[in-house]
Amino acid sequence: GAGVSQSPSNKVTEKGKDVELRCDPISGHTALYWYRQSLGQGLEFLIYFQGNSAPDKSGLPSDRFSAERTGGSVSTLTIQRTQQEDSAVYLCASSPGDFQQYFGPGTRLTVT
Amino acid sequence: AQKITQTQPGMFVQEKEAVTLDCTYDTSDQSYGLFWYKQPSSGEMIFLIYQGSYDEQNATEGRYSLNFQKARKSANLVISASQLGDSAMYFCAMRTSGGYQKVTFGTGTKLQVIP
């Protein structure tokens, strides 16, 4: 079946602009995670959605970052007033609720 | 708070040899899971192996095995018979089972397999 998809695959934006990153999880997966991976670094947890529960936003680095998950499926990560330090690969993963996460290919964001 | 430590930023191994990638963790939770992921240069994250904190046997998946030492809080990945395609970044991660199931990743180890 289809895996996790993310769009766009690459995004170049000017400093100060807002961007939206989209994640389509695997159908039926109740959990969805967003991570950020800066060049040569590990994965930094951003936010976690589980079913209809309130999301765990403890990893969001600033109030410029927000995310929503509509209908328990598609998720959008929004970064307002982008800064150069926001440049990274943003990875989405979904999980059926057990231990395994299935990752998407990521969105490479470059802020100029 | 959960923490994963990978102390080897880079490792080399000869093709067909075995290699151990180190991972130590810190958590006060009794129930947790430990994972290893592979990230080739193409960027995708590939799940390799999982160990639950209550699992008595070390997890194995083909050429991958997880050397779980609970008292030492270590979860080292052993790759047997290394292949050139094993060259990649390897990340250790932990998820706790209580409350929000946030997953914490280590900083990774870059493995290079030498022909």
mmCIF file with all atom_site columns, C-alpha atoms in Angstrom:
data_model
loop_
_atom_site.group_PDB
_atom_site.id
_atom_site.type_symbol
_atom_site.label_atom_id
_atom_site.label_alt_id
_atom_site.label_comp_id
_atom_site.label_asym_id
_atom_site.label_entity_id
_atom_site.label_seq_id
_atom_site.pdbx_PDB_ins_code
_atom_site.Cartn_x
_atom_site.Cartn_y
_atom_site.Cartn_z
_atom_site.occupancy
_atom_site.B_iso_or_equiv
_atom_site.pdbx_formal_charge
_atom_site.auth_seq_id
_atom_site.auth_comp_id
_atom_site.auth_asym_id
_atom_site.auth_atom_id
_atom_site.pdbx_PDB_model_num
ATOM 1   C CA . GLY A 1 1   ? 0.000   0.000   0.000  1.00 0.00 ? 1   GLY A CA 1
ATOM 2   C CA . ALA A 1 2   ? 0.914   3.664   -0.147 1.00 0.00 ? 2   ALA A CA 1
ATOM 3   C CA . GLY A 1 3   ? 3.394   4.924   2.372  1.00 0.00 ? 3   GLY A CA 1
ATOM 4   C CA . VAL A 1 4   ? 3.632   8.287   4.082  1.00 0.00 ? 4   VAL A CA 1
ATOM 5   C CA . SER A 1 5   ? 3.823   11.124  1.598  1.00 0.00 ? 5   SER A CA 1
ATOM 6   C CA . GLN A 1 6   ? 4.992   14.668  2.139  1.00 0.00 ? 6   GLN A CA 1
ATOM 7   C CA . SER A 1 7   ? 4.747   17.753  0.003  1.00 0.00 ? 7   SER A CA 1
ATOM 8   C CA . PRO A 1 8   ? 6.489   19.687  -1.264 1.00 0.00 ? 8   PRO A CA 1
ATOM 9   C CA . SER A 1 9   ? 9.695   17.683  -1.448 1.00 0.00 ? 9   SER A CA 1
ATOM 10  C CA . ASN A 1 10  ? 11.696  20.893  -1.596 1.00 0.00 ? 10  ASN A CA 1
ATOM 11  C CA . LYS A 1 11  ? 10.762  24.417  -0.587 1.00 0.00 ? 11  LYS A CA 1
ATOM 12  C CA . VAL A 1 12  ? 12.851  27.551  -0.935 1.00 0.00 ? 12  VAL A CA 1
ATOM 13  C CA . THR A 1 13  ? 11.432  30.621  0.729  1.00 0.00 ? 13  THR A CA 1
ATOM 14  C CA . GLU A 1 14  ? 12.549  34.097  1.648  1.00 0.00 ? 14  GLU A CA 1
ATOM 15  C CA . LYS A 1 15  ? 13.160  35.038  5.229  1.00 0.00 ? 15  LYS A CA 1
ATOM 16  C CA . GLY A 1 16  ? 9.997   36.368  6.825  1.00 0.00 ? 16  GLY A CA 1
ATOM 17  C CA . LYS A 1 17  ? 7.562   34.443  4.636  1.00 0.00 ? 17  LYS A CA 1
ATOM 18  C CA . ASP A 1 18  ? 5.165   31.788  5.955  1.00 0.00 ? 18  ASP A CA 1
ATOM 19  C CA . VAL A 1 19  ? 5.354   28.180  4.745  1.00 0.00 ? 19  VAL A CA 1
ATOM 20  C CA . GLU A 1 20  ? 3.056   25.185  4.981  1.00 0.00 ? 20  GLU A CA 1
ATOM 21  C CA . LEU A 1 21  ? 4.320   21.632  4.871  1.00 0.00 ? 21  LEU A CA 1
ATOM 22  C CA . ARG A 1 22  ? 1.916   18.778  4.291  1.00 0.00 ? 22  ARG A CA 1
ATOM 23  C CA . CYS A 1 23  ? 1.943   15.173  5.474  1.00 0.00 ? 23  CYS A CA 1
ATOM 24  C CA . ASP A 1 24  ? -0.364  12.399  4.285  1.00 0.00 ? 24  ASP A CA 1
ATOM 25  C CA . PRO A 1 25  ? -0.051  9.476   6.698  1.00 0.00 ? 25  PRO A CA 1
ATOM 26  C CA . ILE A 1 26  ? -0.752  5.865   5.966  1.00 0.00 ? 26  ILE A CA 1
ATOM 27  C CA . SER A 1 27  ? -4.497  5.284   5.979  1.00 0.00 ? 27  SER A CA 1
ATOM 28  C CA . GLY A 1 28  ? -5.742  4.072   9.344  1.00 0.00 ? 28  GLY A CA 1
ATOM 29  C CA . HIS A 1 29  ? -2.676  5.142   11.303 1.00 0.00 ? 29  HIS A CA 1
ATOM 30  C CA . THR A 1 30  ? -3.792  6.880   14.460 1.00 0.00 ? 30  THR A CA 1
ATOM 31  C CA . ALA A 1 31  ? -0.495  8.497   15.440 1.00 0.00 ? 31  ALA A CA 1
ATOM 32  C CA . LEU A 1 32  ? 1.392   11.159  13.511 1.00 0.00 ? 32  LEU A CA 1
ATOM 33  C CA . TYR A 1 33  ? 4.739   12.751  14.346 1.00 0.00 ? 33  TYR A CA 1
ATOM 34  C CA . TRP A 1 34  ? 6.662   15.718  12.988 1.00 0.00 ? 34  TRP A CA 1
ATOM 35  C CA . TYR A 1 35  ? 10.437  15.921  13.325 1.00 0.00 ? 35  TYR A CA 1
ATOM 36  C CA . ARG A 1 36  ? 13.096  18.362  12.176 1.00 0.00 ? 36  ARG A CA 1
ATOM 37  C CA . GLN A 1 37  ? 16.528  17.254  11.034 1.00 0.00 ? 37  GLN A CA 1
ATOM 38  C CA . SER A 1 38  ? 19.161  19.920  10.555 1.00 0.00 ? 38  SER A CA 1
ATOM 39  C CA . LEU A 1 39  ? 22.154  19.175  8.339  1.00 0.00 ? 39  LEU A CA 1
ATOM 40  C CA . GLY A 1 40  ? 24.226  16.367  9.814  1.00 0.00 ? 40  GLY A CA 1
ATOM 41  C CA . GLN A 1 41  ? 22.130  16.215  12.957 1.00 0.00 ? 41  GLN A CA 1
ATOM 42  C CA . GLY A 1 42  ? 19.740  13.760  14.550 1.00 0.00 ? 42  GLY A CA 1
ATOM 43  C CA . LEU A 1 43  ? 15.987  14.077  14.599 1.00 0.00 ? 43  LEU A CA 1
ATOM 44  C CA . GLU A 1 44  ? 14.401  16.739  16.765 1.00 0.00 ? 44  GLU A CA 1
ATOM 45  C CA . PHE A 1 45  ? 10.869  15.951  17.896 1.00 0.00 ? 45  PHE A CA 1
ATOM 46  C CA . LEU A 1 46  ? 8.395   18.725  17.128 1.00 0.00 ? 46  LEU A CA 1
ATOM 47  C CA . ILE A 1 47  ? 4.826   17.537  17.694 1.00 0.00 ? 47  ILE A CA 1
ATOM 48  C CA . TYR A 1 48  ? 2.803   14.352  18.093 1.00 0.00 ? 48  TYR A CA 1
ATOM 49  C CA . PHE A 1 49  ? -0.859  13.644  17.328 1.00 0.00 ? 49  PHE A CA 1
ATOM 50  C CA . GLN A 1 50  ? -2.695  10.588  18.654 1.00 0.00 ? 50  GLN A CA 1
ATOM 51  C CA . GLY A 1 51  ? -6.271  10.054  17.561 1.00 0.00 ? 51  GLY A CA 1
ATOM 52  C CA . ASN A 1 52  ? -8.568  12.772  18.858 1.00 0.00 ? 52  ASN A CA 1
ATOM 53  C CA . SER A 1 53  ? -6.402  13.598  21.862 1.00 0.00 ? 53  SER A CA 1
ATOM 54  C CA . ALA A 1 54  ? -4.810  16.988  22.291 1.00 0.00 ? 54  ALA A CA 1
ATOM 55  C CA . PRO A 1 55  ? -1.426  16.981  20.542 1.00 0.00 ? 55  PRO A CA 1
ATOM 56  C CA . ASP A 1 56  ? 1.867   16.952  22.373 1.00 0.00 ? 56  ASP A CA 1
ATOM 57  C CA . LYS A 1 57  ? 3.399   20.257  21.259 1.00 0.00 ? 57  LYS A CA 1
ATOM 58  C CA . SER A 1 58  ? 6.300   20.142  23.662 1.00 0.00 ? 58  SER A CA 1
ATOM 59  C CA . GLY A 1 59  ? 8.904   20.022  20.894 1.00 0.00 ? 59  GLY A CA 1
ATOM 60  C CA . LEU A 1 60  ? 7.831   23.083  18.930 1.00 0.00 ? 60  LEU A CA 1
ATOM 61  C CA . PRO A 1 61  ? 10.802  25.493  19.093 1.00 0.00 ? 61  PRO A CA 1
ATOM 62  C CA . SER A 1 62  ? 8.813   28.728  19.074 1.00 0.00 ? 62  SER A CA 1
ATOM 63  C CA . ASP A 1 63  ? 5.322   30.128  18.669 1.00 0.00 ? 63  ASP A CA 1
ATOM 64  C CA . ARG A 1 64  ? 6.072   30.631  14.982 1.00 0.00 ? 64  ARG A CA 1
ATOM 65  C CA . PHE A 1 65  ? 5.555   26.893  14.590 1.00 0.00 ? 65  PHE A CA 1
ATOM 66  C CA . SER A 1 66  ? 2.123   25.298  14.613 1.00 0.00 ? 66  SER A CA 1
ATOM 67  C CA . ALA A 1 67  ? 0.554   22.133  13.288 1.00 0.00 ? 67  ALA A CA 1
ATOM 68  C CA . GLU A 1 68  ? -2.878  20.727  12.816 1.00 0.00 ? 68  GLU A CA 1
ATOM 69  C CA . ARG A 1 69  ? -4.292  17.404  11.819 1.00 0.00 ? 69  ARG A CA 1
ATOM 70  C CA . THR A 1 70  ? -7.637  17.461  10.098 1.00 0.00 ? 70  THR A CA 1
ATOM 71  C CA . GLY A 1 71  ? -10.049 14.565  10.380 1.00 0.00 ? 71  GLY A CA 1
ATOM 72  C CA . GLY A 1 72  ? -7.427  12.437  12.023 1.00 0.00 ? 72  GLY A CA 1
ATOM 73  C CA . SER A 1 73  ? -5.578  12.139  8.733  1.00 0.00 ? 73  SER A CA 1
ATOM 74  C CA . VAL A 1 74  ? -3.665  14.830  6.835  1.00 0.00 ? 74  VAL A CA 1
ATOM 75  C CA . SER A 1 75  ? -1.425  17.112  8.847  1.00 0.00 ? 75  SER A CA 1
ATOM 76  C CA . THR A 1 76  ? -0.034  20.543  8.052  1.00 0.00 ? 76  THR A CA 1
ATOM 77  C CA . LEU A 1 77  ? 2.997   22.062  9.744  1.00 0.00 ? 77  LEU A CA 1
ATOM 78  C CA . THR A 1 78  ? 3.045   25.852  9.449  1.00 0.00 ? 78  THR A CA 1
ATOM 79  C CA . ILE A 1 79  ? 6.059   28.028  10.057 1.00 0.00 ? 79  ILE A CA 1
ATOM 80  C CA . GLN A 1 80  ? 5.348   31.740  10.225 1.00 0.00 ? 80  GLN A CA 1
ATOM 81  C CA . ARG A 1 81  ? 7.884   34.486  9.558  1.00 0.00 ? 81  ARG A CA 1
ATOM 82  C CA . THR A 1 82  ? 10.558  31.957  8.589  1.00 0.00 ? 82  THR A CA 1
ATOM 83  C CA . GLN A 1 83  ? 14.132  32.475  9.761  1.00 0.00 ? 83  GLN A CA 1
ATOM 84  C CA . GLN A 1 84  ? 17.339  31.089  8.293  1.00 0.00 ? 84  GLN A CA 1
ATOM 85  C CA . GLU A 1 85  ? 17.733  28.761  11.258 1.00 0.00 ? 85  GLU A CA 1
ATOM 86  C CA . ASP A 1 86  ? 14.482  27.079  10.216 1.00 0.00 ? 86  ASP A CA 1
ATOM 87  C CA . SER A 1 87  ? 16.304  25.585  7.221  1.00 0.00 ? 87  SER A CA 1
ATOM 88  C CA . ALA A 1 88  ? 16.212  21.813  7.688  1.00 0.00 ? 88  ALA A CA 1
ATOM 89  C CA . VAL A 1 89  ? 14.530  18.640  6.512  1.00 0.00 ? 89  VAL A CA 1
ATOM 90  C CA . TYR A 1 90  ? 11.102  18.230  8.072  1.00 0.00 ? 90  TYR A CA 1
ATOM 91  C CA . LEU A 1 91  ? 10.118  14.589  8.472  1.00 0.00 ? 91  LEU A CA 1
ATOM 92  C CA . CYS A 1 92  ? 6.676   13.217  9.145  1.00 0.00 ? 92  CYS A CA 1
ATOM 93  C CA . ALA A 1 93  ? 5.990   9.725   10.464 1.00 0.00 ? 93  ALA A CA 1
ATOM 94  C CA . SER A 1 94  ? 2.802   7.821   11.144 1.00 0.00 ? 94  SER A CA 1
ATOM 95  C CA . SER A 1 95  ? 2.150   4.830   13.333 1.00 0.00 ? 95  SER A CA 1
ATOM 96  C CA . PRO A 1 96  ? -0.739  2.403   13.741 1.00 0.00 ? 96  PRO A CA 1
ATOM 97  C CA . GLY A 1 97  ? -0.292  2.718   17.472 1.00 0.00 ? 97  GLY A CA 1
ATOM 98  C CA . ASP A 1 98  ? 2.318   0.085   18.093 1.00 0.00 ? 98  ASP A CA 1
ATOM 99  C CA . PHE A 1 99  ? 6.015   0.703   18.295 1.00 0.00 ? 99  PHE A CA 1
ATOM 100 C CA . GLN A 1 100 ? 6.842   1.175   14.635 1.00 0.00 ? 100 GLN A CA 1
ATOM 101 C CA . GLN A 1 101 ? 6.906   4.531   12.894 1.00 0.00 ? 101 GLN A CA 1
ATOM 102 C CA . TYR A 1 102 ? 6.755   4.810   9.128  1.00 0.00 ? 102 TYR A CA 1
ATOM 103 C CA . PHE A 1 103 ? 8.575   7.841   7.822  1.00 0.00 ? 103 PHE A CA 1
ATOM 104 C CA . GLY A 1 104 ? 7.849   9.979   4.813  1.00 0.00 ? 104 GLY A CA 1
ATOM 105 C CA . PRO A 1 105 ? 10.568  11.196  2.445  1.00 0.00 ? 105 PRO A CA 1
ATOM 106 C CA . GLY A 1 106 ? 10.731  14.606  4.105  1.00 0.00 ? 106 GLY A CA 1
ATOM 107 C CA . THR A 1 107 ? 10.478  18.204  2.957  1.00 0.00 ? 107 THR A CA 1
ATOM 108 C CA . ARG A 1 108 ? 13.744  20.068  2.547  1.00 0.00 ? 108 ARG A CA 1
ATOM 109 C CA . LEU A 1 109 ? 13.154  23.682  3.570  1.00 0.00 ? 109 LEU A CA 1
ATOM 110 C CA . THR A 1 110 ? 15.665  26.355  2.652  1.00 0.00 ? 110 THR A CA 1
ATOM 111 C CA . VAL A 1 111 ? 15.191  29.866  3.964  1.00 0.00 ? 111 VAL A CA 1
ATOM 112 C CA . THR A 1 112 ? 17.212  32.466  2.047  1.00 0.00 ? 112 THR A CA 1
ATOM 113 C CA . ALA B 2 1   ? 13.182  13.254  30.802 1.00 0.00 ? 1   ALA B CA 1
ATOM 114 C CA . GLN B 2 2   ? 14.312  10.760  28.207 1.00 0.00 ? 2   GLN B CA 1
ATOM 115 C CA . LYS B 2 3   ? 17.776  10.843  26.716 1.00 0.00 ? 3   LYS B CA 1
ATOM 116 C CA . ILE B 2 4   ? 19.574  8.771   24.105 1.00 0.00 ? 4   ILE B CA 1
ATOM 117 C CA . THR B 2 5   ? 23.344  8.897   23.801 1.00 0.00 ? 5   THR B CA 1
ATOM 118 C CA . GLN B 2 6   ? 25.320  7.666   20.809 1.00 0.00 ? 6   GLN B CA 1
ATOM 119 C CA . THR B 2 7   ? 29.001  8.284   21.481 1.00 0.00 ? 7   THR B CA 1
ATOM 120 C CA . GLN B 2 8   ? 30.388  7.204   18.124 1.00 0.00 ? 8   GLN B CA 1
ATOM 121 C CA . PRO B 2 9   ? 29.951  9.935   15.513 1.00 0.00 ? 9   PRO B CA 1
ATOM 122 C CA . GLY B 2 10  ? 31.625  7.754   12.892 1.00 0.00 ? 10  GLY B CA 1
ATOM 123 C CA . MET B 2 11  ? 32.657  4.133   12.471 1.00 0.00 ? 11  MET B CA 1
ATOM 124 C CA . PHE B 2 12  ? 34.490  2.133   9.828  1.00 0.00 ? 12  PHE B CA 1
ATOM 125 C CA . VAL B 2 13  ? 34.098  -1.590  9.271  1.00 0.00 ? 13  VAL B CA 1
ATOM 126 C CA . GLN B 2 14  ? 35.565  -3.976  6.751  1.00 0.00 ? 14  GLN B CA 1
ATOM 127 C CA . GLU B 2 15  ? 33.106  -5.644  4.432  1.00 0.00 ? 15  GLU B CA 1
ATOM 128 C CA . LYS B 2 16  ? 31.900  -9.025  5.789  1.00 0.00 ? 16  LYS B CA 1
ATOM 129 C CA . GLU B 2 17  ? 32.986  -8.143  9.324  1.00 0.00 ? 17  GLU B CA 1
ATOM 130 C CA . ALA B 2 18  ? 30.615  -7.539  12.245 1.00 0.00 ? 18  ALA B CA 1
ATOM 131 C CA . VAL B 2 19  ? 30.234  -4.104  13.827 1.00 0.00 ? 19  VAL B CA 1
ATOM 132 C CA . THR B 2 20  ? 28.639  -2.843  17.044 1.00 0.00 ? 20  THR B CA 1
ATOM 133 C CA . LEU B 2 21  ? 27.052  0.593   17.239 1.00 0.00 ? 21  LEU B CA 1
ATOM 134 C CA . ASP B 2 22  ? 26.683  1.872   20.790 1.00 0.00 ? 22  ASP B CA 1
ATOM 135 C CA . CYS B 2 23  ? 23.576  3.351   22.349 1.00 0.00 ? 23  CYS B CA 1
ATOM 136 C CA . THR B 2 24  ? 22.845  4.183   25.959 1.00 0.00 ? 24  THR B CA 1
ATOM 137 C CA . TYR B 2 25  ? 19.614  5.586   27.260 1.00 0.00 ? 25  TYR B CA 1
ATOM 138 C CA . ASP B 2 26  ? 18.202  7.261   30.297 1.00 0.00 ? 26  ASP B CA 1
ATOM 139 C CA . THR B 2 27  ? 14.615  7.128   31.486 1.00 0.00 ? 27  THR B CA 1
ATOM 140 C CA . SER B 2 28  ? 12.763  6.775   34.739 1.00 0.00 ? 28  SER B CA 1
ATOM 141 C CA . ASP B 2 29  ? 9.917   4.904   33.068 1.00 0.00 ? 29  ASP B CA 1
ATOM 142 C CA . GLN B 2 30  ? 9.636   1.164   33.569 1.00 0.00 ? 30  GLN B CA 1
ATOM 143 C CA . SER B 2 31  ? 7.962   0.522   30.243 1.00 0.00 ? 31  SER B CA 1
ATOM 144 C CA . TYR B 2 32  ? 9.685   1.721   27.102 1.00 0.00 ? 32  TYR B CA 1
ATOM 145 C CA . GLY B 2 33  ? 10.774  0.640   23.663 1.00 0.00 ? 33  GLY B CA 1
ATOM 146 C CA . LEU B 2 34  ? 14.091  0.991   21.916 1.00 0.00 ? 34  LEU B CA 1
ATOM 147 C CA . PHE B 2 35  ? 14.544  1.265   18.161 1.00 0.00 ? 35  PHE B CA 1
ATOM 148 C CA . TRP B 2 36  ? 17.224  1.497   15.571 1.00 0.00 ? 36  TRP B CA 1
ATOM 149 C CA . TYR B 2 37  ? 16.773  3.269   12.262 1.00 0.00 ? 37  TYR B CA 1
ATOM 150 C CA . LYS B 2 38  ? 19.018  3.455   9.216  1.00 0.00 ? 38  LYS B CA 1
ATOM 151 C CA . GLN B 2 39  ? 19.227  6.613   7.119  1.00 0.00 ? 39  GLN B CA 1
ATOM 152 C CA . PRO B 2 40  ? 21.081  6.202   3.816  1.00 0.00 ? 40  PRO B CA 1
ATOM 153 C CA . SER B 2 41  ? 22.346  9.211   1.909  1.00 0.00 ? 41  SER B CA 1
ATOM 154 C CA . SER B 2 42  ? 18.998  9.332   0.110  1.00 0.00 ? 42  SER B CA 1
ATOM 155 C CA . GLY B 2 43  ? 17.462  10.530  3.354  1.00 0.00 ? 43  GLY B CA 1
ATOM 156 C CA . GLU B 2 44  ? 14.688  8.060   4.071  1.00 0.00 ? 44  GLU B CA 1
ATOM 157 C CA . MET B 2 45  ? 14.432  6.623   7.577  1.00 0.00 ? 45  MET B CA 1
ATOM 158 C CA . ILE B 2 46  ? 14.323  2.827   7.547  1.00 0.00 ? 46  ILE B CA 1
ATOM 159 C CA . PHE B 2 47  ? 13.177  0.920   10.621 1.00 0.00 ? 47  PHE B CA 1
ATOM 160 C CA . LEU B 2 48  ? 15.594  -1.867  11.530 1.00 0.00 ? 48  LEU B CA 1
ATOM 161 C CA . ILE B 2 49  ? 14.788  -3.406  14.878 1.00 0.00 ? 49  ILE B CA 1
ATOM 162 C CA . TYR B 2 50  ? 12.771  -2.959  18.087 1.00 0.00 ? 50  TYR B CA 1
ATOM 163 C CA . GLN B 2 51  ? 13.302  -4.069  21.693 1.00 0.00 ? 51  GLN B CA 1
ATOM 164 C CA . GLY B 2 52  ? 10.685  -3.741  24.395 1.00 0.00 ? 52  GLY B CA 1
ATOM 165 C CA . SER B 2 53  ? 11.853  -3.113  27.930 1.00 0.00 ? 53  SER B CA 1
ATOM 166 C CA . TYR B 2 54  ? 10.123  -6.276  29.163 1.00 0.00 ? 54  TYR B CA 1
ATOM 167 C CA . ASP B 2 55  ? 11.377  -8.485  26.368 1.00 0.00 ? 55  ASP B CA 1
ATOM 168 C CA . GLU B 2 56  ? 13.651  -11.106 27.849 1.00 0.00 ? 56  GLU B CA 1
ATOM 169 C CA . GLN B 2 57  ? 15.255  -12.108 24.586 1.00 0.00 ? 57  GLN B CA 1
ATOM 170 C CA . ASN B 2 58  ? 17.447  -9.826  22.521 1.00 0.00 ? 58  ASN B CA 1
ATOM 171 C CA . ALA B 2 59  ? 15.709  -8.785  19.320 1.00 0.00 ? 59  ALA B CA 1
ATOM 172 C CA . THR B 2 60  ? 17.051  -10.067 16.014 1.00 0.00 ? 60  THR B CA 1
ATOM 173 C CA . GLU B 2 61  ? 16.093  -9.204  12.448 1.00 0.00 ? 61  GLU B CA 1
ATOM 174 C CA . GLY B 2 62  ? 18.213  -10.933 9.851  1.00 0.00 ? 62  GLY B CA 1
ATOM 175 C CA . ARG B 2 63  ? 21.753  -9.536  10.113 1.00 0.00 ? 63  ARG B CA 1
ATOM 176 C CA . TYR B 2 64  ? 20.697  -7.064  12.790 1.00 0.00 ? 64  TYR B CA 1
ATOM 177 C CA . SER B 2 65  ? 20.584  -7.871  16.486 1.00 0.00 ? 65  SER B CA 1
ATOM 178 C CA . LEU B 2 66  ? 20.086  -5.645  19.477 1.00 0.00 ? 66  LEU B CA 1
ATOM 179 C CA . ASN B 2 67  ? 22.303  -6.307  22.486 1.00 0.00 ? 67  ASN B CA 1
ATOM 180 C CA . PHE B 2 68  ? 19.970  -5.177  25.270 1.00 0.00 ? 68  PHE B CA 1
ATOM 181 C CA . GLN B 2 69  ? 21.545  -4.759  28.714 1.00 0.00 ? 69  GLN B CA 1
ATOM 182 C CA . LYS B 2 70  ? 18.837  -3.312  30.891 1.00 0.00 ? 70  LYS B CA 1
ATOM 183 C CA . ALA B 2 71  ? 20.896  -2.820  34.029 1.00 0.00 ? 71  ALA B CA 1
ATOM 184 C CA . ARG B 2 72  ? 23.476  -0.871  32.036 1.00 0.00 ? 72  ARG B CA 1
ATOM 185 C CA . LYS B 2 73  ? 20.776  0.945   30.088 1.00 0.00 ? 73  LYS B CA 1
ATOM 186 C CA . SER B 2 74  ? 22.405  0.071   26.810 1.00 0.00 ? 74  SER B CA 1
ATOM 187 C CA . ALA B 2 75  ? 20.890  -1.069  23.523 1.00 0.00 ? 75  ALA B CA 1
ATOM 188 C CA . ASN B 2 76  ? 23.735  -1.629  21.115 1.00 0.00 ? 76  ASN B CA 1
ATOM 189 C CA . LEU B 2 77  ? 23.084  -2.587  17.493 1.00 0.00 ? 77  LEU B CA 1
ATOM 190 C CA . VAL B 2 78  ? 25.146  -5.414  16.073 1.00 0.00 ? 78  VAL B CA 1
ATOM 191 C CA . ILE B 2 79  ? 25.361  -5.780  12.308 1.00 0.00 ? 79  ILE B CA 1
ATOM 192 C CA . SER B 2 80  ? 26.850  -9.076  11.199 1.00 0.00 ? 80  SER B CA 1
ATOM 193 C CA . ALA B 2 81  ? 28.537  -9.689  7.847  1.00 0.00 ? 81  ALA B CA 1
ATOM 194 C CA . SER B 2 82  ? 28.626  -6.007  6.862  1.00 0.00 ? 82  SER B CA 1
ATOM 195 C CA . GLN B 2 83  ? 27.763  -5.129  3.289  1.00 0.00 ? 83  GLN B CA 1
ATOM 196 C CA . LEU B 2 84  ? 28.620  -2.030  1.274  1.00 0.00 ? 84  LEU B CA 1
ATOM 197 C CA . GLY B 2 85  ? 24.939  -1.108  1.334  1.00 0.00 ? 85  GLY B CA 1
ATOM 198 C CA . ASP B 2 86  ? 25.089  -0.843  5.109  1.00 0.00 ? 86  ASP B CA 1
ATOM 199 C CA . SER B 2 87  ? 26.982  2.445   4.789  1.00 0.00 ? 87  SER B CA 1
ATOM 200 C CA . ALA B 2 88  ? 24.572  4.989   6.273  1.00 0.00 ? 88  ALA B CA 1
ATOM 201 C CA . MET B 2 89  ? 23.680  6.964   9.381  1.00 0.00 ? 89  MET B CA 1
ATOM 202 C CA . TYR B 2 90  ? 22.233  4.860   12.190 1.00 0.00 ? 90  TYR B CA 1
ATOM 203 C CA . PHE B 2 91  ? 19.964  6.334   14.829 1.00 0.00 ? 91  PHE B CA 1
ATOM 204 C CA . CYS B 2 92  ? 18.990  4.851   18.160 1.00 0.00 ? 92  CYS B CA 1
ATOM 205 C CA . ALA B 2 93  ? 15.640  5.978   19.542 1.00 0.00 ? 93  ALA B CA 1
ATOM 206 C CA . MET B 2 94  ? 13.435  5.408   22.562 1.00 0.00 ? 94  MET B CA 1
ATOM 207 C CA . ARG B 2 95  ? 9.737   5.666   23.159 1.00 0.00 ? 95  ARG B CA 1
ATOM 208 C CA . THR B 2 96  ? 8.108   5.515   26.562 1.00 0.00 ? 96  THR B CA 1
ATOM 209 C CA . SER B 2 97  ? 4.734   3.919   26.946 1.00 0.00 ? 97  SER B CA 1
ATOM 210 C CA . GLY B 2 98  ? 3.125   6.152   29.500 1.00 0.00 ? 98  GLY B CA 1
ATOM 211 C CA . GLY B 2 99  ? 1.196   9.250   28.576 1.00 0.00 ? 99  GLY B CA 1
ATOM 212 C CA . TYR B 2 100 ? 2.316   10.935  25.408 1.00 0.00 ? 100 TYR B CA 1
ATOM 213 C CA . GLN B 2 101 ? 4.478   8.604   23.410 1.00 0.00 ? 101 GLN B CA 1
ATOM 214 C CA . LYS B 2 102 ? 7.164   10.986  22.363 1.00 0.00 ? 102 LYS B CA 1
ATOM 215 C CA . VAL B 2 103 ? 10.112  9.387   20.641 1.00 0.00 ? 103 VAL B CA 1
ATOM 216 C CA . THR B 2 104 ? 13.594  10.633  21.466 1.00 0.00 ? 104 THR B CA 1
ATOM 217 C CA . PHE B 2 105 ? 16.406  10.099  18.958 1.00 0.00 ? 105 PHE B CA 1
ATOM 218 C CA . GLY B 2 106 ? 20.153  9.995   19.438 1.00 0.00 ? 106 GLY B CA 1
ATOM 219 C CA . THR B 2 107 ? 22.544  12.068  17.353 1.00 0.00 ? 107 THR B CA 1
ATOM 220 C CA . GLY B 2 108 ? 23.446  9.143   15.131 1.00 0.00 ? 108 GLY B CA 1
ATOM 221 C CA . THR B 2 109 ? 26.512  7.169   14.065 1.00 0.00 ? 109 THR B CA 1
ATOM 222 C CA . LYS B 2 110 ? 27.810  7.332   10.526 1.00 0.00 ? 110 LYS B CA 1
ATOM 223 C CA . LEU B 2 111 ? 28.899  3.860   9.445  1.00 0.00 ? 111 LEU B CA 1
ATOM 224 C CA . GLN B 2 112 ? 31.157  3.380   6.469  1.00 0.00 ? 112 GLN B CA 1
ATOM 225 C CA . VAL B 2 113 ? 31.770  -0.114  5.128  1.00 0.00 ? 113 VAL B CA 1
ATOM 226 C CA . ILE B 2 114 ? 35.133  -0.518  3.431  1.00 0.00 ? 114 ILE B CA 1
ATOM 227 C CA . PRO B 2 115 ? 35.486  -3.004  0.562  1.00 0.00 ? 115 PRO B CA 1
#
